[in-house]
């Protein structure tokens, strides 16, 4: 077993209100792995990874995410059904109940930090009720050297108590689970849910407020990699669009797979020290880097084993479609040292359009880029959720609305300025359907999507012919190396072009209906990026 000389260090949590706790401080990944198995809360898979079940919640619960409304946030946060206000008084009472609940118990404490760029580093202390929750944070947050822990001072604290259940009638929550940010106390308080993603998304949400307001740095829900020439590429996209898969390019070094900052010095840095990937239908052939990263130290969530084995069946979604794995970024061979890139040159907006309307690749003007960034479009396919029987549009502002405390146009205007200053090309990539909607058409082949992205990165699409989409106005290349030209114009792949035209207008109208709530805040350039409908 990996040893850790700090694992026996004694620290007090009295300053947090957690009294007389049996504190396990800074345990190694191997120690946390072993303790989880010993407690009966996990099983070791055939590849050595730890597999656990997060309980009732296998994903985030957006309606139970709150931000304390106080003097720091009152006039800055975009309040509504995404950023739901919570009173300081109610938070203080609930916080005291949680810390009292954790007092006199066994808890796991980890000191870590976020933001790979030392100029933006934020120290984070994590207090968890379970060993496997602590392992997740070991994987996902940046890991200090032992020498850095001697005088470590946390700036933010994450407290995660999955077993603690709130009383909505007394505590002011919607139901028994909650994830609450308090920018005055600098605490992310999580209870009633074992879904580990709530911890990382809590800190990500905090950074999405702190960096634009105080650091003039754009936080992004994206992956990023860097080529041999030092050019950085950024990939925005909602879950299931290929953000992790497409940024894991054997010809380019991975900066990170989910959360980054873009500084005024024109650098891009990873917030995290690990990757959190979906593993539904995972295969070594299609996603070799992720597949091989699932070894000792990785944490699998809500997967199912093949009968009478400890081999994961990645096609089994009987627990959830949102099966996941977390692992340190060092489990990937081809990574960028220091997790910082320079010279951003290409941005890719990824969408899995299950209506089969958007081109597989198109080039965007700055106005169109801002419009599509604010829209944050992808589409759900039939069967992904109860009651979803046909494709449904899914708009999430800035490709990460649940984590964006400020108004989306604030982030979009920052992105537009940085794009222009750095002379960045922006591409819209449809990893979804071609030849018709889901159920009629087929999913775009991964090898074609990779070929289109490679061509864009290599400048091979700079001098080809383009034609504007008649409805969305985005520029479609008419040829691309290693991609059949007939699939570049989606209308040509439909058996009934007239039906395509009709459905394209319907999708455009959905875009415009969604954007209506942003129009009064958007400038003329952004509004000009909208699709054209009669």
Short mmCIF file of C-alpha atoms in Angstrom, two decimals:
data_model
loop_
_atom_site.label_atom_id
_atom_site.label_comp_id
_atom_site.label_asym_id
_atom_site.label_seq_id
_atom_site.Cartn_x
_atom_site.Cartn_y
_atom_site.Cartn_z
CA UNK A 1 0.00 0.00 0.00
CA UNK A 2 1.16 3.54 -0.77
CA UNK A 3 2.41 5.20 2.40
CA UNK A 4 1.65 8.73 3.46
CA UNK A 5 3.55 10.22 6.36
CA UNK A 6 0.88 12.89 6.77
CA UNK A 7 -1.97 10.43 7.27
CA UNK A 8 -1.44 10.35 11.03
CA UNK A 9 -1.14 14.12 11.42
CA UNK A 10 -3.63 15.46 13.93
CA UNK A 11 -5.62 18.57 13.03
CA UNK A 12 -8.57 20.22 14.70
CA UNK A 13 -11.84 21.15 13.00
CA UNK A 14 -13.05 23.23 15.96
CA UNK A 15 -12.83 26.38 13.85
CA UNK A 16 -15.47 24.86 11.56
CA UNK A 17 -17.70 23.90 14.48
CA UNK A 18 -16.92 20.19 14.12
CA UNK A 19 -15.98 19.03 17.61
CA UNK A 20 -14.23 15.86 18.83
CA UNK A 21 -14.18 14.27 15.39
CA UNK A 22 -11.92 11.32 14.56
CA UNK A 23 -10.08 13.08 11.73
CA UNK A 24 -8.29 11.16 8.98
CA UNK A 25 -6.10 13.83 7.43
CA UNK A 26 -4.60 13.71 3.94
CA UNK A 27 -4.85 9.96 3.43
CA UNK A 28 -3.30 8.53 0.30
CA UNK A 29 -5.41 7.21 -2.57
CA UNK A 30 -4.50 3.65 -1.62
CA UNK A 31 -5.51 4.18 2.00
CA UNK A 32 -8.88 5.65 1.00
CA UNK A 33 -9.39 2.81 -1.48
CA UNK A 34 -8.68 0.19 1.19
CA UNK A 35 -10.86 1.83 3.85
CA UNK A 36 -13.80 2.00 1.45
CA UNK A 37 -13.55 -1.72 0.72
CA UNK A 38 -13.08 -2.58 4.41
CA UNK A 39 -16.24 -0.64 5.28
CA UNK A 40 -18.25 -2.52 2.64
CA UNK A 41 -18.94 0.66 0.70
CA UNK A 42 -16.99 -0.29 -2.43
CA UNK A 43 -15.65 -3.10 -4.60
CA UNK A 44 -12.39 -3.32 -6.51
CA UNK A 45 -12.97 -3.82 -10.22
CA UNK A 46 -10.96 -6.16 -12.45
CA UNK A 47 -8.73 -3.25 -13.51
CA UNK A 48 -7.97 -2.21 -9.92
CA UNK A 49 -10.32 0.80 -9.82
CA UNK A 50 -12.66 1.31 -6.86
CA UNK A 51 -16.37 1.04 -7.70
CA UNK A 52 -18.96 2.66 -5.45
CA UNK A 53 -22.65 3.52 -5.51
CA UNK A 54 -23.64 7.12 -4.72
CA UNK A 55 -27.09 6.15 -3.48
CA UNK A 56 -30.34 7.89 -4.35
CA UNK A 57 -28.66 10.64 -6.34
CA UNK A 58 -26.61 9.58 -9.37
CA UNK A 59 -26.35 13.10 -10.77
CA UNK A 60 -26.64 16.72 -9.77
CA UNK A 61 -29.92 18.12 -8.46
CA UNK A 62 -30.11 21.65 -9.98
CA UNK A 63 -33.30 22.62 -8.15
CA UNK A 64 -31.55 22.00 -4.83
CA UNK A 65 -28.56 24.22 -5.55
CA UNK A 66 -28.60 27.55 -3.72
CA UNK A 67 -26.45 30.67 -3.29
CA UNK A 68 -26.60 32.71 -0.12
CA UNK A 69 -27.93 36.16 -0.96
CA UNK A 70 -25.83 38.68 0.96
CA UNK A 71 -23.90 41.92 0.45
CA UNK A 72 -21.36 40.19 -1.82
CA UNK A 73 -23.84 38.46 -4.12
CA UNK A 74 -27.06 40.49 -3.94
CA UNK A 75 -26.32 42.88 -6.83
CA UNK A 76 -24.04 40.61 -8.88
CA UNK A 77 -25.65 37.17 -9.11
CA UNK A 78 -28.22 36.50 -11.85
CA UNK A 79 -31.00 35.29 -9.57
CA UNK A 80 -33.68 32.94 -10.86
CA UNK A 81 -34.37 29.25 -11.30
CA UNK A 82 -30.65 28.54 -11.88
CA UNK A 83 -29.20 30.64 -9.07
CA UNK A 84 -31.74 30.21 -6.28
CA UNK A 85 -31.31 32.57 -3.29
CA UNK A 86 -30.87 31.29 0.26
CA UNK A 87 -30.84 33.56 3.30
CA UNK A 88 -27.75 34.04 5.47
CA UNK A 89 -29.78 33.26 8.57
CA UNK A 90 -31.10 29.97 7.19
CA UNK A 91 -27.62 29.01 6.01
CA UNK A 92 -26.09 29.67 9.42
CA UNK A 93 -28.66 27.46 11.15
CA UNK A 94 -28.28 24.64 8.60
CA UNK A 95 -24.48 24.90 8.71
CA UNK A 96 -24.54 24.52 12.50
CA UNK A 97 -26.78 21.45 12.21
CA UNK A 98 -24.43 19.81 9.71
CA UNK A 99 -21.28 20.52 11.73
CA UNK A 100 -22.98 19.24 14.88
CA UNK A 101 -23.98 16.12 12.94
CA UNK A 102 -20.32 15.53 11.95
CA UNK A 103 -19.02 16.16 15.46
CA UNK A 104 -17.90 13.05 17.38
CA UNK A 105 -17.80 11.11 14.10
CA UNK A 106 -15.13 9.73 11.79
CA UNK A 107 -14.42 12.29 9.04
CA UNK A 108 -11.91 12.58 6.21
CA UNK A 109 -10.09 15.85 5.60
CA UNK A 110 -8.09 16.85 2.53
CA UNK A 111 -6.17 20.03 1.83
CA UNK A 112 -5.91 20.78 -1.86
CA UNK A 113 -6.15 23.66 -4.26
CA UNK A 114 -7.70 24.65 -7.57
CA UNK A 115 -6.32 26.68 -10.52
CA UNK A 116 -3.05 25.42 -11.98
CA UNK A 117 -1.83 28.98 -12.59
CA UNK A 118 -0.17 30.06 -9.34
CA UNK A 119 -1.44 33.63 -9.84
CA UNK A 120 -5.02 32.40 -9.37
CA UNK A 121 -4.51 29.52 -6.95
CA UNK A 122 -7.29 28.98 -4.40
CA UNK A 123 -6.62 26.75 -1.38
CA UNK A 124 -9.51 24.41 -0.54
CA UNK A 125 -10.08 22.24 2.53
CA UNK A 126 -12.51 19.36 2.02
CA UNK A 127 -14.30 17.61 4.91
CA UNK A 128 -16.17 14.46 3.88
CA UNK A 129 -18.23 11.87 5.68
CA UNK A 130 -16.94 8.97 3.54
CA UNK A 131 -13.51 7.83 2.41
CA UNK A 132 -14.60 7.50 -1.22
CA UNK A 133 -15.85 11.09 -1.34
CA UNK A 134 -12.38 12.10 -0.16
CA UNK A 135 -10.80 9.94 -2.87
CA UNK A 136 -12.87 11.80 -5.44
CA UNK A 137 -11.42 15.09 -4.20
CA UNK A 138 -7.91 13.62 -4.23
CA UNK A 139 -8.47 12.80 -7.89
CA UNK A 140 -10.19 15.99 -8.96
CA UNK A 141 -8.51 18.83 -7.08
CA UNK A 142 -4.85 19.78 -7.39
CA UNK A 143 -2.56 17.99 -4.97
CA UNK A 144 -0.10 20.07 -2.91
CA UNK A 145 3.43 18.90 -2.21
CA UNK A 146 4.05 17.81 1.38
CA UNK A 147 6.14 20.92 1.97
CA UNK A 148 3.18 23.10 0.99
CA UNK A 149 0.97 21.56 3.68
CA UNK A 150 3.04 22.73 6.62
CA UNK A 151 1.56 26.21 6.63
CA UNK A 152 -1.50 25.49 4.50
CA UNK A 153 -4.28 28.04 4.98
CA UNK A 154 -7.62 27.15 3.38
CA UNK A 155 -9.48 29.97 1.64
CA UNK A 156 -12.60 27.92 0.87
CA UNK A 157 -14.07 24.89 2.62
CA UNK A 158 -16.20 22.08 1.20
CA UNK A 159 -18.25 20.14 3.74
CA UNK A 160 -19.99 17.05 2.37
CA UNK A 161 -22.35 15.01 4.57
CA UNK A 162 -24.38 12.63 2.37
CA UNK A 163 -26.17 10.96 5.28
CA UNK A 164 -27.38 14.23 6.82
CA UNK A 165 -30.93 15.00 5.71
CA UNK A 166 -32.38 18.50 5.88
CA UNK A 167 -35.91 19.17 7.08
CA UNK A 168 -37.37 21.42 4.34
CA UNK A 169 -40.06 22.84 6.61
CA UNK A 170 -37.43 23.95 9.13
CA UNK A 171 -34.26 24.44 7.07
CA UNK A 172 -35.63 26.28 4.04
CA UNK A 173 -34.48 23.72 1.49
CA UNK A 174 -36.72 22.24 -1.22
CA UNK A 175 -36.20 18.69 -0.02
CA UNK A 176 -33.75 16.76 2.16
CA UNK A 177 -30.72 17.21 -0.13
CA UNK A 178 -28.94 20.52 -0.80
CA UNK A 179 -25.79 22.14 -2.20
CA UNK A 180 -25.31 25.72 -0.99
CA UNK A 181 -22.58 28.31 -1.65
CA UNK A 182 -21.88 31.06 0.87
CA UNK A 183 -19.42 33.64 -0.51
CA UNK A 184 -19.10 35.44 2.82
CA UNK A 185 -18.21 32.33 4.83
CA UNK A 186 -16.47 30.85 1.75
CA UNK A 187 -18.15 27.50 2.27
CA UNK A 188 -19.72 24.97 -0.06
CA UNK A 189 -22.17 22.99 2.12
CA UNK A 190 -23.51 19.71 0.71
CA UNK A 191 -25.87 17.27 2.38
CA UNK A 192 -28.37 14.52 1.62
CA UNK A 193 -26.63 13.44 -1.60
CA UNK A 194 -23.65 11.18 -2.25
CA UNK A 195 -23.16 12.32 -5.84
CA UNK A 196 -19.52 13.39 -5.85
CA UNK A 197 -19.92 15.85 -8.72
CA UNK A 198 -21.67 18.27 -6.36
CA UNK A 199 -18.33 18.94 -4.64
CA UNK A 200 -16.35 19.85 -7.73
CA UNK A 201 -19.23 21.79 -9.25
CA UNK A 202 -19.60 23.75 -6.01
CA UNK A 203 -16.02 25.01 -6.24
CA UNK A 204 -16.37 25.52 -10.01
CA UNK A 205 -19.43 27.70 -9.39
CA UNK A 206 -17.49 29.73 -6.84
CA UNK A 207 -14.69 30.30 -9.35
CA UNK A 208 -17.23 31.32 -11.99
CA UNK A 209 -18.13 34.19 -9.69
CA UNK A 210 -14.71 35.05 -8.30
CA UNK A 211 -12.62 35.06 -11.49
CA UNK A 212 -14.70 37.44 -13.68
CA UNK A 213 -15.62 39.79 -10.83
CA UNK A 214 -12.24 40.08 -9.13
CA UNK A 215 -9.62 38.76 -11.60
CA UNK A 216 -10.82 39.74 -15.11
CA UNK A 217 -10.45 36.07 -16.05
CA UNK A 218 -13.02 34.10 -18.03
CA UNK A 219 -14.03 30.80 -16.39
CA UNK A 220 -15.08 28.15 -18.89
CA UNK A 221 -16.89 24.81 -18.77
CA UNK A 222 -14.63 23.28 -21.38
CA UNK A 223 -11.78 20.90 -22.12
CA UNK A 224 -8.50 22.08 -23.63
CA UNK A 225 -5.39 20.72 -25.29
CA UNK A 226 -2.25 22.06 -26.94
CA UNK A 227 -0.47 21.13 -30.17
CA UNK A 228 3.22 20.73 -30.94
CA UNK A 229 3.35 24.34 -32.19
CA UNK A 230 2.05 25.56 -28.81
CA UNK A 231 -1.44 26.41 -30.08
CA UNK A 232 -4.22 25.85 -27.57
CA UNK A 233 -7.64 24.51 -28.56
CA UNK A 234 -10.73 24.87 -26.35
CA UNK A 235 -13.76 22.53 -26.46
CA UNK A 236 -17.08 23.68 -25.00
CA UNK A 237 -19.96 21.23 -24.72
CA UNK A 238 -22.64 19.83 -22.47
CA UNK A 239 -22.55 16.28 -21.14
CA UNK A 240 -22.60 13.67 -23.89
CA UNK A 241 -21.36 15.91 -26.70
CA UNK A 242 -17.77 14.59 -26.72
CA UNK A 243 -15.90 17.21 -24.71
CA UNK A 244 -13.69 14.69 -22.89
CA UNK A 245 -13.38 12.29 -25.82
CA UNK A 246 -12.39 14.84 -28.47
CA UNK A 247 -9.87 16.70 -26.32
CA UNK A 248 -8.03 13.41 -25.67
CA UNK A 249 -6.08 13.60 -28.93
CA UNK A 250 -2.94 11.46 -29.33
CA UNK A 251 -1.36 14.25 -31.41
CA UNK A 252 -1.96 16.93 -28.76
CA UNK A 253 -1.26 17.28 -25.04
CA UNK A 254 -4.26 17.44 -22.70
CA UNK A 255 -4.51 20.51 -20.45
CA UNK A 256 -7.75 19.36 -18.83
CA UNK A 257 -11.13 17.88 -19.62
CA UNK A 258 -13.73 20.08 -17.92
CA UNK A 259 -12.98 23.43 -16.28
CA UNK A 260 -10.53 26.18 -17.25
CA UNK A 261 -9.73 29.86 -16.94
CA UNK A 262 -8.66 32.21 -19.77
CA UNK A 263 -6.55 35.02 -18.39
CA UNK A 264 -5.89 38.57 -19.56
CA UNK A 265 -2.34 37.35 -20.32
CA UNK A 266 -3.92 35.06 -22.96
CA UNK A 267 -3.15 31.81 -21.18
CA UNK A 268 -5.53 28.94 -20.46
CA UNK A 269 -5.17 27.01 -17.19
CA UNK A 270 -6.90 23.96 -15.76
CA UNK A 271 -8.90 24.40 -12.57
CA UNK A 272 -8.50 20.76 -11.63
CA UNK A 273 -6.02 17.96 -11.14
CA UNK A 274 -8.09 15.18 -12.63
CA UNK A 275 -10.79 14.08 -15.05
CA UNK A 276 -14.43 13.14 -14.45
CA UNK A 277 -15.65 11.23 -17.48
CA UNK A 278 -18.88 9.50 -18.43
CA UNK A 279 -18.32 5.80 -19.07
CA UNK A 280 -21.60 4.79 -20.71
CA UNK A 281 -20.75 2.49 -23.64
CA UNK A 282 -17.03 3.06 -23.02
CA UNK A 283 -14.67 1.01 -25.19
CA UNK A 284 -10.91 0.89 -25.60
CA UNK A 285 -11.29 1.25 -29.36
CA UNK A 286 -13.23 4.53 -29.27
CA UNK A 287 -11.81 6.13 -26.12
CA UNK A 288 -8.48 4.47 -25.35
CA UNK A 289 -7.15 7.16 -23.01
CA UNK A 290 -10.19 7.06 -20.72
CA UNK A 291 -10.43 3.27 -20.87
CA UNK A 292 -6.78 2.83 -19.83
CA UNK A 293 -7.06 5.44 -17.08
CA UNK A 294 -9.50 3.22 -15.17
CA UNK A 295 -6.96 1.52 -12.95
CA UNK A 296 -5.89 1.59 -9.29
CA UNK A 297 -6.64 5.07 -7.97
CA UNK A 298 -9.63 5.67 -10.25
CA UNK A 299 -13.14 5.87 -8.76
CA UNK A 300 -16.04 4.37 -10.69
CA UNK A 301 -19.57 5.50 -9.84
CA UNK A 302 -22.83 3.58 -10.23
CA UNK A 303 -21.52 1.03 -12.73
CA UNK A 304 -22.72 -2.57 -12.93
CA UNK A 305 -20.50 -5.65 -13.09
CA UNK A 306 -20.94 -8.48 -15.54
CA UNK A 307 -22.61 -11.50 -13.95
CA UNK A 308 -20.47 -13.25 -11.31
CA UNK A 309 -17.42 -11.08 -12.06
CA UNK A 310 -15.87 -7.78 -11.05
CA UNK A 311 -15.54 -6.72 -14.69
CA UNK A 312 -17.53 -3.57 -15.46
CA UNK A 313 -20.32 -3.79 -18.02
CA UNK A 314 -20.18 -0.30 -19.49
CA UNK A 315 -23.36 -0.88 -21.48
CA UNK A 316 -25.44 -1.64 -18.38
CA UNK A 317 -27.38 1.48 -17.41
CA UNK A 318 -29.74 -0.20 -14.95
CA UNK A 319 -28.59 2.16 -12.17
CA UNK A 320 -28.18 5.30 -14.28
CA UNK A 321 -27.12 6.52 -17.71
CA UNK A 322 -24.77 8.88 -15.88
CA UNK A 323 -22.14 6.26 -15.02
CA UNK A 324 -18.86 8.03 -14.23
CA UNK A 325 -15.19 7.67 -13.41
CA UNK A 326 -12.79 10.11 -11.76
CA UNK A 327 -9.02 9.76 -11.95
CA UNK A 328 -5.93 11.94 -11.55
CA UNK A 329 -4.89 13.61 -14.79
CA UNK A 330 -1.59 11.74 -14.45
CA UNK A 331 -3.48 8.59 -15.48
CA UNK A 332 -3.39 10.10 -18.98
CA UNK A 333 -0.02 9.72 -20.68
CA UNK A 334 -0.13 12.69 -23.06
CA UNK A 335 -0.67 15.67 -20.75
CA UNK A 336 0.55 19.25 -20.81
CA UNK A 337 3.13 19.86 -18.03
CA UNK A 338 1.78 22.32 -15.50
CA UNK A 339 -1.73 22.16 -17.03
CA UNK A 340 -1.32 25.60 -18.63
CA UNK A 341 -1.57 26.47 -22.32
CA UNK A 342 -0.76 29.59 -24.28
CA UNK A 343 -1.80 31.10 -27.59
CA UNK A 344 -5.46 29.96 -27.96
CA UNK A 345 -6.18 29.63 -31.68
CA UNK A 346 -9.33 27.50 -32.07
CA UNK A 347 -12.54 27.14 -30.09
CA UNK A 348 -14.98 24.30 -30.73
CA UNK A 349 -18.61 24.41 -29.60
CA UNK A 350 -19.81 20.80 -29.42
CA UNK A 351 -23.46 19.88 -29.77
CA UNK A 352 -25.15 16.50 -30.12
CA UNK A 353 -28.05 17.66 -32.31
CA UNK A 354 -30.47 14.75 -32.27
CA UNK A 355 -32.73 16.62 -34.72
CA UNK A 356 -30.06 16.12 -37.42
CA UNK A 357 -30.21 19.78 -38.53
CA UNK A 358 -26.89 21.44 -37.75
CA UNK A 359 -23.89 20.81 -40.03
CA UNK A 360 -21.17 18.48 -38.74
CA UNK A 361 -18.77 21.45 -38.84
CA UNK A 362 -19.29 25.15 -39.51
CA UNK A 363 -17.35 28.36 -38.92
CA UNK A 364 -18.88 31.13 -36.80
CA UNK A 365 -18.55 34.89 -36.87
CA UNK A 366 -17.90 36.59 -33.49
CA UNK A 367 -21.58 37.49 -33.22
CA UNK A 368 -22.69 33.96 -34.04
CA UNK A 369 -20.14 32.58 -31.60
CA UNK A 370 -21.51 34.75 -28.78
CA UNK A 371 -25.10 33.82 -29.69
CA UNK A 372 -24.37 30.08 -29.70
CA UNK A 373 -22.28 30.40 -26.53
CA UNK A 374 -25.17 32.03 -24.68
CA UNK A 375 -27.60 29.47 -26.14
CA UNK A 376 -25.47 26.44 -25.15
CA UNK A 377 -27.48 24.03 -27.29
CA UNK A 378 -27.57 20.28 -27.45
CA UNK A 379 -30.53 17.87 -27.64
CA UNK A 380 -31.78 14.99 -25.57
CA UNK A 381 -32.61 11.77 -27.37
CA UNK A 382 -35.58 9.53 -26.76
CA UNK A 383 -35.16 7.29 -23.76
CA UNK A 384 -32.56 9.35 -21.89
CA UNK A 385 -35.14 10.52 -19.37
CA UNK A 386 -38.58 9.38 -18.32
CA UNK A 387 -41.17 10.84 -20.66
CA UNK A 388 -38.70 11.75 -23.42
CA UNK A 389 -40.10 9.95 -26.46
CA UNK A 390 -38.64 12.16 -29.21
CA UNK A 391 -35.68 14.55 -29.51
CA UNK A 392 -35.91 17.57 -27.23
CA UNK A 393 -33.75 20.71 -27.32
CA UNK A 394 -31.60 21.36 -24.27
CA UNK A 395 -30.25 24.89 -23.84
CA UNK A 396 -27.75 25.60 -21.09
CA UNK A 397 -26.26 29.09 -21.21
CA UNK A 398 -22.48 29.22 -21.66
CA UNK A 399 -22.56 25.41 -21.92
CA UNK A 400 -22.82 25.29 -18.14
CA UNK A 401 -25.77 27.35 -16.85
CA UNK A 402 -26.11 25.44 -13.55
CA UNK A 403 -22.63 26.66 -12.53
CA UNK A 404 -22.77 30.28 -13.77
CA UNK A 405 -23.69 32.78 -11.03
CA UNK A 406 -23.42 35.86 -13.28
CA UNK A 407 -25.63 36.81 -16.20
CA UNK A 408 -24.68 34.76 -19.30
CA UNK A 409 -24.06 37.88 -21.40
CA UNK A 410 -21.28 38.85 -18.98
CA UNK A 411 -19.38 35.67 -19.88
CA UNK A 412 -20.28 35.98 -23.58
CA UNK A 413 -18.93 39.52 -23.86
CA UNK A 414 -15.70 38.45 -22.16
CA UNK A 415 -15.39 35.53 -24.58
CA UNK A 416 -16.04 37.75 -27.61
CA UNK A 417 -13.36 40.23 -26.57
CA UNK A 418 -10.81 37.48 -25.94
CA UNK A 419 -11.64 35.83 -29.28
CA UNK A 420 -11.02 39.08 -31.15
CA UNK A 421 -7.89 40.00 -29.19
CA UNK A 422 -6.33 36.57 -29.79
CA UNK A 423 -7.67 36.21 -33.37
CA UNK A 424 -9.32 32.90 -32.48
CA UNK A 425 -11.37 30.86 -34.95
CA UNK A 426 -14.64 29.46 -33.61
CA UNK A 427 -16.23 26.30 -34.96
CA UNK A 428 -19.60 24.66 -34.29
CA UNK A 429 -19.30 20.85 -34.30
CA UNK A 430 -22.36 18.61 -34.45
CA UNK A 431 -21.46 15.23 -32.95
CA UNK A 432 -25.13 14.22 -33.16
CA UNK A 433 -27.26 12.91 -35.98
CA UNK A 434 -27.05 13.02 -39.77
CA UNK A 435 -29.50 11.81 -42.43
CA UNK A 436 -32.49 12.60 -40.20
CA UNK A 437 -33.39 12.93 -36.56
CA UNK A 438 -32.74 10.32 -33.89
CA UNK A 439 -34.67 7.18 -34.85
CA UNK A 440 -34.32 7.85 -38.59
CA UNK A 441 -30.79 9.11 -39.12
CA UNK A 442 -27.50 7.84 -37.73
CA UNK A 443 -24.98 9.24 -35.24
CA UNK A 444 -22.06 11.07 -36.84
CA UNK A 445 -19.06 8.75 -36.96
CA UNK A 446 -16.42 9.65 -34.41
CA UNK A 447 -13.65 9.22 -36.99
CA UNK A 448 -15.27 11.90 -39.19
CA UNK A 449 -15.64 14.31 -36.26
CA UNK A 450 -11.99 13.78 -35.34
CA UNK A 451 -10.96 14.36 -38.97
CA UNK A 452 -12.92 17.64 -39.15
CA UNK A 453 -11.38 18.92 -35.91
CA UNK A 454 -7.91 17.91 -37.08
CA UNK A 455 -8.44 19.74 -40.39
CA UNK A 456 -9.55 22.88 -38.55
CA UNK A 457 -6.56 22.71 -36.19
CA UNK A 458 -4.11 22.21 -39.07
CA UNK A 459 -5.47 25.14 -41.09
CA UNK A 460 -6.73 22.81 -43.83
CA UNK A 461 -10.13 24.53 -43.84
CA UNK A 462 -8.74 28.04 -44.24
CA UNK A 463 -8.89 28.16 -48.03
CA UNK A 464 -11.78 25.87 -48.94
CA UNK A 465 -15.15 27.02 -50.30
CA UNK A 466 -17.87 27.85 -47.76
CA UNK A 467 -21.63 28.25 -48.12
CA UNK A 468 -23.90 29.80 -45.51
CA UNK A 469 -26.67 27.69 -44.01
CA UNK A 470 -29.96 29.10 -45.29
CA UNK A 471 -31.55 29.22 -41.83
CA UNK A 472 -28.73 29.44 -39.27
CA UNK A 473 -26.41 31.53 -41.45
CA UNK A 474 -23.31 29.62 -40.29
CA UNK A 475 -20.57 28.90 -42.85
CA UNK A 476 -20.32 25.26 -44.01
CA UNK A 477 -17.08 24.06 -45.63
CA UNK A 478 -17.77 22.26 -48.89
CA UNK A 479 -14.80 19.93 -48.54
CA UNK A 480 -12.71 18.52 -45.72
CA UNK A 481 -9.81 16.03 -45.78
CA UNK A 482 -10.79 12.45 -44.90
CA UNK A 483 -14.51 13.32 -44.70
CA UNK A 484 -17.07 12.47 -47.42
CA UNK A 485 -18.19 15.81 -48.89
CA UNK A 486 -21.84 14.71 -49.04
CA UNK A 487 -22.19 14.73 -45.24
CA UNK A 488 -20.95 18.32 -44.86
CA UNK A 489 -24.35 19.70 -45.94
CA UNK A 490 -26.94 18.02 -43.70
CA UNK A 491 -29.82 18.83 -46.05
CA UNK A 492 -28.26 16.55 -48.66
CA UNK A 493 -28.24 13.62 -46.22
CA UNK A 494 -32.00 13.70 -45.65
CA UNK A 495 -34.25 11.56 -47.82
CA UNK A 496 -36.81 14.41 -47.88
CA UNK A 497 -35.02 17.82 -48.23
CA UNK A 498 -38.32 19.68 -47.84
CA UNK A 499 -38.85 18.02 -44.46
CA UNK A 500 -35.32 19.07 -43.51
CA UNK A 501 -36.15 22.69 -44.35
CA UNK A 502 -39.27 22.54 -42.22
CA UNK A 503 -37.46 21.00 -39.25
CA UNK A 504 -34.56 23.47 -39.59
CA UNK A 505 -36.98 26.39 -39.21
CA UNK A 506 -38.64 24.69 -36.24
CA UNK A 507 -35.26 24.26 -34.51
CA UNK A 508 -34.32 27.87 -35.28
CA UNK A 509 -37.57 29.03 -33.71
CA UNK A 510 -36.69 27.03 -30.58
CA UNK A 511 -33.32 28.84 -30.49
CA UNK A 512 -35.03 32.21 -30.74
CA UNK A 513 -37.65 31.35 -28.13
CA UNK A 514 -34.92 30.32 -25.71
CA UNK A 515 -32.88 33.46 -26.43
CA UNK A 516 -35.80 35.81 -25.79
CA UNK A 517 -34.88 36.05 -22.09
CA UNK A 518 -31.39 37.31 -23.00
CA UNK A 519 -32.28 39.80 -25.74
CA UNK A 520 -32.55 42.92 -23.58
CA UNK A 521 -29.04 42.27 -22.22
CA UNK A 522 -27.37 41.37 -25.55
CA UNK A 523 -25.58 43.87 -27.80
CA UNK A 524 -26.22 44.36 -31.52
CA UNK A 525 -23.40 42.05 -32.61
CA UNK A 526 -24.73 39.17 -30.52
CA UNK A 527 -28.31 39.68 -31.75
CA UNK A 528 -27.04 39.59 -35.35
CA UNK A 529 -25.78 36.05 -34.73
CA UNK A 530 -29.31 34.68 -34.42
CA UNK A 531 -30.74 32.28 -37.04
CA UNK A 532 -32.95 33.80 -39.74
CA UNK A 533 -36.60 32.75 -39.60
CA UNK A 534 -39.67 34.27 -41.22
#
